[in-house]
PDB file of C-alpha atoms in Angstrom:
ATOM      1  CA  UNK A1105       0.000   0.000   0.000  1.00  0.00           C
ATOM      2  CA  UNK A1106       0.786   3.600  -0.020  1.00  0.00           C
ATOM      3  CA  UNK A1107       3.139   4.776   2.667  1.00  0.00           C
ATOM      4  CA  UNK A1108       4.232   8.479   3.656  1.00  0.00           C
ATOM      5  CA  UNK A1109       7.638   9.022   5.142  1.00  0.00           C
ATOM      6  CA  UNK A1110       7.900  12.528   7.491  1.00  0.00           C
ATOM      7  CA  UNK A1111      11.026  14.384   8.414  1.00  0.00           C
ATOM      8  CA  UNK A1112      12.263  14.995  10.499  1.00  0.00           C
ATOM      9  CA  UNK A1113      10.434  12.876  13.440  1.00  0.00           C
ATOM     10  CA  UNK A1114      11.347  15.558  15.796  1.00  0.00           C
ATOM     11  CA  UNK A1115      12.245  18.846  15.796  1.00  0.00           C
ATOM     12  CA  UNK A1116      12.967  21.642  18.780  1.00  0.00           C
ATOM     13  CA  UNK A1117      11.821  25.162  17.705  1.00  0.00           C
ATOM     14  CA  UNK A1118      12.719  28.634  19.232  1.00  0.00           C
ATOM     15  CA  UNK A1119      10.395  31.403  19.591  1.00  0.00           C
ATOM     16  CA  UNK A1120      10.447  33.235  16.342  1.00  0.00           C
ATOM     17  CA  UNK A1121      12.696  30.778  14.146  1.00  0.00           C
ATOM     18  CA  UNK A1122      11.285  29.014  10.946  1.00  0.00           C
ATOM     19  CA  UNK A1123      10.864  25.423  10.694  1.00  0.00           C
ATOM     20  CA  UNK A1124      10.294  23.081   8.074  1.00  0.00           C
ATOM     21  CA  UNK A1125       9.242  19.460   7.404  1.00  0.00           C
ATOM     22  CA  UNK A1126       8.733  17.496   4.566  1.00  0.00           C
ATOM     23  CA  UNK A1127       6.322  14.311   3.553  1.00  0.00           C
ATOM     24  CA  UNK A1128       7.834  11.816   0.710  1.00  0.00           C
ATOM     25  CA  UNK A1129       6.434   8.737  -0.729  1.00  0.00           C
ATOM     26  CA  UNK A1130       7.508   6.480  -3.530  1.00  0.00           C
ATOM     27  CA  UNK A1131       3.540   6.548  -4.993  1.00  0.00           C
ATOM     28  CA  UNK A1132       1.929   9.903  -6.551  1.00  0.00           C
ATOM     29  CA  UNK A1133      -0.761  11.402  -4.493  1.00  0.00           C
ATOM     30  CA  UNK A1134      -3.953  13.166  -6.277  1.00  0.00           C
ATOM     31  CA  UNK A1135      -4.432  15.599  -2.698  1.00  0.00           C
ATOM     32  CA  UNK A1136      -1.999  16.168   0.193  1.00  0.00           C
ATOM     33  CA  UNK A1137      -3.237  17.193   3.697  1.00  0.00           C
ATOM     34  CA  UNK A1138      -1.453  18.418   6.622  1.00  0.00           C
ATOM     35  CA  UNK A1139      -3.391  18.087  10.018  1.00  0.00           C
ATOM     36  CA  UNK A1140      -1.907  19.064  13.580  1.00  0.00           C
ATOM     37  CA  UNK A1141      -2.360  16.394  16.530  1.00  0.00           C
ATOM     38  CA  UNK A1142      -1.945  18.161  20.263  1.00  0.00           C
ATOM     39  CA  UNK A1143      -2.294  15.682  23.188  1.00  0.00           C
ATOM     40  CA  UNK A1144      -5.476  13.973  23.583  1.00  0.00           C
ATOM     41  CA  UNK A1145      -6.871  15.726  21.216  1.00  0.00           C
ATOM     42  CA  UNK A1146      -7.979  14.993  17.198  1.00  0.00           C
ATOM     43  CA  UNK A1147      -5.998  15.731  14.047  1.00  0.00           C
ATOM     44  CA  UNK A1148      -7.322  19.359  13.297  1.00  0.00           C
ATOM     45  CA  UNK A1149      -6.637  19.958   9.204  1.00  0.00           C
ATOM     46  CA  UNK A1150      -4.385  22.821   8.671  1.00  0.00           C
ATOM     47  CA  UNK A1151      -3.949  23.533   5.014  1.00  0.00           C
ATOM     48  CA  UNK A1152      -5.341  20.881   2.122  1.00  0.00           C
ATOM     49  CA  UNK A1153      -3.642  20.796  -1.566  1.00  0.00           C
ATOM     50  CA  UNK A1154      -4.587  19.880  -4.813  1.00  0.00           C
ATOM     51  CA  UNK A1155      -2.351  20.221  -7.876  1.00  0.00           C
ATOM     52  CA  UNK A1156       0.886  19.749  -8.108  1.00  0.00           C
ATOM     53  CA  UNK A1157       2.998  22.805  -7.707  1.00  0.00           C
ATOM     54  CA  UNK A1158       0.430  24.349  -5.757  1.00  0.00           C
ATOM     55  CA  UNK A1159       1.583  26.566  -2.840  1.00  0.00           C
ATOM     56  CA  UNK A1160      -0.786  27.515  -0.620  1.00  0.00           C
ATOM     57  CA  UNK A1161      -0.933  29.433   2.955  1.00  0.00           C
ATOM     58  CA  UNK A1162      -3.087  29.073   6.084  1.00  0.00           C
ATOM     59  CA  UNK A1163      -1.586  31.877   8.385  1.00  0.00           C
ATOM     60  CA  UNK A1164       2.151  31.678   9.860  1.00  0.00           C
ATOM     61  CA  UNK A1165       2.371  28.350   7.628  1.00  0.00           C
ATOM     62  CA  UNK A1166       2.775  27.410   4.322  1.00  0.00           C
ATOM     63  CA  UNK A1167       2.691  24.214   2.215  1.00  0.00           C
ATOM     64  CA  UNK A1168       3.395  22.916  -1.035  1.00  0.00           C
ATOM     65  CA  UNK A1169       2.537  20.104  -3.166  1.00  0.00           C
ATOM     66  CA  UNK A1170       5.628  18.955  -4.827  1.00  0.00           C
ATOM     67  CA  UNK A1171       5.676  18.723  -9.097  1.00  0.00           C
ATOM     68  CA  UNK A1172       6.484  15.426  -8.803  1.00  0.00           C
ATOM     69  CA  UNK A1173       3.317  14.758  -6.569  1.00  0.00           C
ATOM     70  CA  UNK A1174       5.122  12.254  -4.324  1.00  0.00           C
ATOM     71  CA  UNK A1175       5.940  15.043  -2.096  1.00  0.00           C
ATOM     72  CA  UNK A1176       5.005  17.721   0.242  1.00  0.00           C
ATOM     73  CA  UNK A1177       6.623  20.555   2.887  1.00  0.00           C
ATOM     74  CA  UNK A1178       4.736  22.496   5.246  1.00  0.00           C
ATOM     75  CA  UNK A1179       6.900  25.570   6.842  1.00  0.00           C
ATOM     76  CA  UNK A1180       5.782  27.428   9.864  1.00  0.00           C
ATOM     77  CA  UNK A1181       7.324  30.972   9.914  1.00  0.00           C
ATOM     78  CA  UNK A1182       7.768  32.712  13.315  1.00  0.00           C
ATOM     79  CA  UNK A1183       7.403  30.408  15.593  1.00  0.00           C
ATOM     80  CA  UNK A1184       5.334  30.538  19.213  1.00  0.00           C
ATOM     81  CA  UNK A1185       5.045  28.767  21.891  1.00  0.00           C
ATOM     82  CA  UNK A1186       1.947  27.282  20.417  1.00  0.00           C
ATOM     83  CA  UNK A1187       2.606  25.272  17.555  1.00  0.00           C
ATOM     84  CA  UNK A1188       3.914  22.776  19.341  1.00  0.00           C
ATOM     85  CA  UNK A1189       2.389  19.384  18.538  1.00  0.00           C
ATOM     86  CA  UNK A1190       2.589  16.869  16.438  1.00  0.00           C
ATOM     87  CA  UNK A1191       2.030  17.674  12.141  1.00  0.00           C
ATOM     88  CA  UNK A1192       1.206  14.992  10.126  1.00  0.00           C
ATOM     89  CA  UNK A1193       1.080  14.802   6.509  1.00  0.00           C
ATOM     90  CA  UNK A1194      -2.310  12.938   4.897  1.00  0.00           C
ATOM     91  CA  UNK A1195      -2.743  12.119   1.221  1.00  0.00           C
ATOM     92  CA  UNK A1196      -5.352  10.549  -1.092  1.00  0.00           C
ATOM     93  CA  UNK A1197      -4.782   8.118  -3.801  1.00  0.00           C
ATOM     94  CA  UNK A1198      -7.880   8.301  -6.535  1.00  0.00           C
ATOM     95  CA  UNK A1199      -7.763   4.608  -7.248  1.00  0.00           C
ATOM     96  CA  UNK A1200      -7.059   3.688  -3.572  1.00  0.00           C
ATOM     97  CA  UNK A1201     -10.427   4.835  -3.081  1.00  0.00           C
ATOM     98  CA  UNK A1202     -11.096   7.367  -0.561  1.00  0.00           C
ATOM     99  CA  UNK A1203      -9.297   6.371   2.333  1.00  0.00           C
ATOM    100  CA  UNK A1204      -6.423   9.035   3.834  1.00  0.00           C
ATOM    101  CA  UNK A1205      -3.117   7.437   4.118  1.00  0.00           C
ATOM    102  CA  UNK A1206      -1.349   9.336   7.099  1.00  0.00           C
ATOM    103  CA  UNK A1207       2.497   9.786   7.212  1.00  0.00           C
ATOM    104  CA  UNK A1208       4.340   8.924  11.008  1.00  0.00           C
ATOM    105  CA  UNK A1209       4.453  12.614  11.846  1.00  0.00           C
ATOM    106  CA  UNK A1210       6.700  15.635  12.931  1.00  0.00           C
ATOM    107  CA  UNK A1211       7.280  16.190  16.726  1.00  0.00           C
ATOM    108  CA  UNK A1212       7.505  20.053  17.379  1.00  0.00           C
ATOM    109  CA  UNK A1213       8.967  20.466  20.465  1.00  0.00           C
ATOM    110  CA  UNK A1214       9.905  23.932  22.316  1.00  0.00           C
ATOM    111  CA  UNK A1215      13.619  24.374  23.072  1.00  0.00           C
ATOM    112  CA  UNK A1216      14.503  24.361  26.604  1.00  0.00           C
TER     113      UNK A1216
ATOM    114  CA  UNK B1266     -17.664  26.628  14.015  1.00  0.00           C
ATOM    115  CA  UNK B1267     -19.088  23.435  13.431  1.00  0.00           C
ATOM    116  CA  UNK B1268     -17.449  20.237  14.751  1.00  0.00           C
ATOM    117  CA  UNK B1269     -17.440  16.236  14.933  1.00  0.00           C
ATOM    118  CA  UNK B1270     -18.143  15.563  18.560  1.00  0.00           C
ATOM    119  CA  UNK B1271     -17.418  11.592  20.223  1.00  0.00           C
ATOM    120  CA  UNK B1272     -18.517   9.865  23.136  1.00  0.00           C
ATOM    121  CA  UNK B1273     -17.469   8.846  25.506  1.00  0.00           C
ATOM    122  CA  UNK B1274     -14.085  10.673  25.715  1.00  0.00           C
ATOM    123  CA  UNK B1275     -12.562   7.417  27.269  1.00  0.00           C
ATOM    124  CA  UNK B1276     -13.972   3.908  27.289  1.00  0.00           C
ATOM    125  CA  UNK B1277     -13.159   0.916  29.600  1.00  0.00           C
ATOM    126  CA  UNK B1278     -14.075  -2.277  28.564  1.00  0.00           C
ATOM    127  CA  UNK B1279     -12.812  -6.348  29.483  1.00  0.00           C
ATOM    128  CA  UNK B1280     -11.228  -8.365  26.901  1.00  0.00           C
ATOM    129  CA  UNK B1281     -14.649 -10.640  24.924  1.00  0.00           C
ATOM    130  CA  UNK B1282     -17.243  -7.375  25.828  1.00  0.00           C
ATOM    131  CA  UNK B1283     -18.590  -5.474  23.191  1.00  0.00           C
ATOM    132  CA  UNK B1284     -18.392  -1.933  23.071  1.00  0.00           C
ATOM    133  CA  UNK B1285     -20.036   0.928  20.689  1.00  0.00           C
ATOM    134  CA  UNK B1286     -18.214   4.131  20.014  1.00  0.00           C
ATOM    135  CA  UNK B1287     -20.713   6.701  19.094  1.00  0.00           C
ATOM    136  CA  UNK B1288     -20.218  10.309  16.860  1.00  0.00           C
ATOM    137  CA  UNK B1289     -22.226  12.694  15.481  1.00  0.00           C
ATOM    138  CA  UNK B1290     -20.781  13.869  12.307  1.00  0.00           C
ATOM    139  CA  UNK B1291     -20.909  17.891  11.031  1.00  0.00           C
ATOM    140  CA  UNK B1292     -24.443  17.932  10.069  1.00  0.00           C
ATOM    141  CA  UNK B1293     -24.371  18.540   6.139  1.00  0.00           C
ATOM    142  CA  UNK B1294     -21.661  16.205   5.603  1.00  0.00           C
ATOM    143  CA  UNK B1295     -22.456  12.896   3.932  1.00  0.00           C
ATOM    144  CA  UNK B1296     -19.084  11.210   3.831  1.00  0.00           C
ATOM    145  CA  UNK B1297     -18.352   8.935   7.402  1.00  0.00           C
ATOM    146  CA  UNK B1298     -14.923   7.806   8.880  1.00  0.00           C
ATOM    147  CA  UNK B1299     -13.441   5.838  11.237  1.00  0.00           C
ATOM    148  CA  UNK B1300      -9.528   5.537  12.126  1.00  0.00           C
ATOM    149  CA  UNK B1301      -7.631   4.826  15.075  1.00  0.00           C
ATOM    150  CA  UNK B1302      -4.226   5.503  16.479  1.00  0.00           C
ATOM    151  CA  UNK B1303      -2.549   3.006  18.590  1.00  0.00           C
ATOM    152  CA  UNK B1304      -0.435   4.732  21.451  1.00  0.00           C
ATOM    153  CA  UNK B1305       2.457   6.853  19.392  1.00  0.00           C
ATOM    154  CA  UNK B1306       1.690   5.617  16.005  1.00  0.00           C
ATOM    155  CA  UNK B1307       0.202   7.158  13.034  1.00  0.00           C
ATOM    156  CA  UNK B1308      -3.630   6.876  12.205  1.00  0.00           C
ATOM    157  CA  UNK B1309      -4.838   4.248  10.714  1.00  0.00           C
ATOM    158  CA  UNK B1310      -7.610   4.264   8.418  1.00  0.00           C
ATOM    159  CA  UNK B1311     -10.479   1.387   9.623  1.00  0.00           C
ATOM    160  CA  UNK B1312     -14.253   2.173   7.212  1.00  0.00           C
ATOM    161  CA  UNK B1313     -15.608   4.837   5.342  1.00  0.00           C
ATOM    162  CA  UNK B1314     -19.626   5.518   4.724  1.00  0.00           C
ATOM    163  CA  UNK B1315     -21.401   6.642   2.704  1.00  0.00           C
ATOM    164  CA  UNK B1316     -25.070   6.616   1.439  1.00  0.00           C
ATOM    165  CA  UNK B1317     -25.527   3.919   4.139  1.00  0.00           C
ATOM    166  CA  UNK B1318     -23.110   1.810   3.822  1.00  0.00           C
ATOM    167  CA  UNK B1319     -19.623   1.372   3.819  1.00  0.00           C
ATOM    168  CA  UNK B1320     -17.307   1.893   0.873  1.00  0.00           C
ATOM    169  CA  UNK B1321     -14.228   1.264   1.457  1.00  0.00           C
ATOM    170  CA  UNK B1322     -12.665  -0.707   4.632  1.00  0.00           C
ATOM    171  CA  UNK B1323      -9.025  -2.054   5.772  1.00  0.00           C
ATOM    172  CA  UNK B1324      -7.454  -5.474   6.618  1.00  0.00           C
ATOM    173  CA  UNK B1325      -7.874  -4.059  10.216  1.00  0.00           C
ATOM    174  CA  UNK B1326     -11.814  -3.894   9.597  1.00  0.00           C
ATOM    175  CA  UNK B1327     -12.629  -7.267  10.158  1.00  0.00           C
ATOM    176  CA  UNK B1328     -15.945  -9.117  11.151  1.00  0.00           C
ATOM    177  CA  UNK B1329     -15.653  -8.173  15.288  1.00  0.00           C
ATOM    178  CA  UNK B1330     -16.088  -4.391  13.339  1.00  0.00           C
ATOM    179  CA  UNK B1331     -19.485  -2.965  12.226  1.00  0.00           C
ATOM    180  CA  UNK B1332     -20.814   0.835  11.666  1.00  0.00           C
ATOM    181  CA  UNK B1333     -24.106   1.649  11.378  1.00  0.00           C
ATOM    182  CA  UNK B1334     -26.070   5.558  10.812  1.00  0.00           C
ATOM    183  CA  UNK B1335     -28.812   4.458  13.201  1.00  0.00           C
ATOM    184  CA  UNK B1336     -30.476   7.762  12.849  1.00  0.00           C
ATOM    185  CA  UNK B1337     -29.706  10.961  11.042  1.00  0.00           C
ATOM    186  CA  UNK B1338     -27.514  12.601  13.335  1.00  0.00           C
ATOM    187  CA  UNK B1339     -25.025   9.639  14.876  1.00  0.00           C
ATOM    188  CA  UNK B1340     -22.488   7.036  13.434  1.00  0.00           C
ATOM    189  CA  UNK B1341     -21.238   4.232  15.411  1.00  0.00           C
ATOM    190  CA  UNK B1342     -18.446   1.709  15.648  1.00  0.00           C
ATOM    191  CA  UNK B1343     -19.447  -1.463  17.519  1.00  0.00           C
ATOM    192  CA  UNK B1344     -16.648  -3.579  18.345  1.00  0.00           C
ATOM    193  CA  UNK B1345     -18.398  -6.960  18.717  1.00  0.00           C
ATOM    194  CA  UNK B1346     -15.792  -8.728  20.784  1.00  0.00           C
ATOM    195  CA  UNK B1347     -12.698  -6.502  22.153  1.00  0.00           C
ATOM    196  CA  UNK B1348      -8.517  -7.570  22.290  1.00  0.00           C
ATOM    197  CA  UNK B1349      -6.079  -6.426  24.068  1.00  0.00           C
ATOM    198  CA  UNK B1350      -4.577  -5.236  20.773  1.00  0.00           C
ATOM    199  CA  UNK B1351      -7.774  -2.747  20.554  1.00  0.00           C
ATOM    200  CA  UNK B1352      -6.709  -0.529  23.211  1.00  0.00           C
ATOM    201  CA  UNK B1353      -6.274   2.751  21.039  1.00  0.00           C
ATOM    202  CA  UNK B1354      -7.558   6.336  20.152  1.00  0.00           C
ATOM    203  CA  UNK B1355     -10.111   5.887  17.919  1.00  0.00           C
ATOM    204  CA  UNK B1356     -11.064   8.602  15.837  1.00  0.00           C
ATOM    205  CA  UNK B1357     -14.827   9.393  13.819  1.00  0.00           C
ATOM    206  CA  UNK B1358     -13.894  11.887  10.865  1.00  0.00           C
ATOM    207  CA  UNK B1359     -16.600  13.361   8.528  1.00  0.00           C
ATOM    208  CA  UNK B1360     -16.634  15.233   4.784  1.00  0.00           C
ATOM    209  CA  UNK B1361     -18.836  16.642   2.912  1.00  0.00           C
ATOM    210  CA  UNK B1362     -18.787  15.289  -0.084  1.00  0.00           C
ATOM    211  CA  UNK B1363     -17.820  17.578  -3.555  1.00  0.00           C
ATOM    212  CA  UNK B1364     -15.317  20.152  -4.075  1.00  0.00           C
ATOM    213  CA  UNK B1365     -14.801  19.242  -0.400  1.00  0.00           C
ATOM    214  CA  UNK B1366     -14.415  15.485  -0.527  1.00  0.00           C
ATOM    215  CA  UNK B1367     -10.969  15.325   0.531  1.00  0.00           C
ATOM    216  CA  UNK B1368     -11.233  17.381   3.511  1.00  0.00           C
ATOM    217  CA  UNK B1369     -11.782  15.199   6.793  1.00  0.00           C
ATOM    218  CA  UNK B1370     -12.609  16.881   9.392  1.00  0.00           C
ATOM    219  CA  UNK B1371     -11.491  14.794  12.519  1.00  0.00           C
ATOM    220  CA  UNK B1372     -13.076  14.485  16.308  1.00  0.00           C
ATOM    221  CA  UNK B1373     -11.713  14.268  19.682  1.00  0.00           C
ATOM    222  CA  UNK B1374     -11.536  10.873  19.728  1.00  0.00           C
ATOM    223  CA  UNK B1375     -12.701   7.724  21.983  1.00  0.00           C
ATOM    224  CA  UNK B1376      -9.883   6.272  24.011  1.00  0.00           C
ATOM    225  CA  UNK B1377     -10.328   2.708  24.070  1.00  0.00           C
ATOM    226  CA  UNK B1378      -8.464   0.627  26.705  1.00  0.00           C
ATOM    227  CA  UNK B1379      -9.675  -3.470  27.069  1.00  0.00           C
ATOM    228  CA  UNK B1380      -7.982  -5.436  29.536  1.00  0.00           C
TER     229      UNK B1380
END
């Protein structure tokens, strides 16, 4: 089946840096996703992406479907406090049928 | 803002008992989910439903798993006969269906733990 590799699995972030993370996969996805997971709680969808090339913003963060549609990034600009949690990417395969295939997520963790 | 809402928020249940995990989807959405997420691993996708009945399920969907739409306002999981193996978030997830299709919208989540 399809399978979505996220880097890095963790990451520490300091109050006003920029981070990034990426989502690969050796299959081509038709729509990438990228939800945010805080303890206890559900995935809450972030920003949602349709074509490839496509850039598109939600706020301090930013994502992109890669031309070769096996890939994605999602950037978060200016860090807080906040965004700490755990991002996972989420695509859709048309002929899988309509099932979301989640990636193994990012850790964002505060710096002490 | 609209939401998928679960109950309960944590579940308790003896290996062999059956147990029902109940959500109410966002109300003009006609496209039903349910994953889970064993303790620090990714989600897992288990059914989808739609149009009363399911489309699409996983190897991990197997015949101790049934949904049902009882009504037209909640969606259920029954798990007909728990495992250990069970013990996990599980989470209902809704859509509505055209230029939206792709966009689940996730709830809290039932916290399942058999022993």
């Amino acid at each position: 089946g399809q399978q979505l590799n996220q880097s890095p699995q963790s990451m520490f972030i300091q109050e006003g840096e920029d981070v990034s993370m990426n989502c690969t996969s050796s299959s081509i996805f038709n729509t990438w996703l990228w939800y945010k997971q805080e303890p206890g709680e559900g995935p809450v969808l972030l920003i949602a992406l349709y074509k490839a090339g496509e850039l598109t913003s939600n706020g301090r963060l930013t994502a992109q479907f890669g031309i070769t549609r096996k890939d994605s990034f999602l950037n978060i600009s200016a860090s807080i406090p906040s965004d700490v949690g755990i991002y996972f990417c989420a695509g859709y395969v048309k002929a899988a049928g309509n099932k979301l295939t989640f990636g193994g997520g990012t850790r964002v963790l505060v710096k002490p | 803002e609209p939401e998928v809402t679960q109950t309960p928020s944590h579940q308790v249940t003896q290996m062999g008992q059956e147990v029902i995990l109940r959500c109410v989807p966002i109300s003009n959405h006609l496209y039903f989910y349910w994953y889970r997420q064993i303790l620090g691993q990714k989600v897992e996708f288990l059914v989808s439903f739609y149009n009363n009945e399911i489309s699409e399920k996983s190897e991990i969907f197997d015949d101790q798993f049934s949904v049902e739409r009882p009504d037209g306002s909640n969606f259920t999981l029954k798990i007909r006969s728990t495992k250990l193996e069970d013990s996990a978030m599980y989470f209902c997830a809704s859509s509505v269906g055209g230029q939206g299709f792709y966009e689940q919208y996730f709830g809290p989540g039932t916290r399942l733990t058999v022993t």
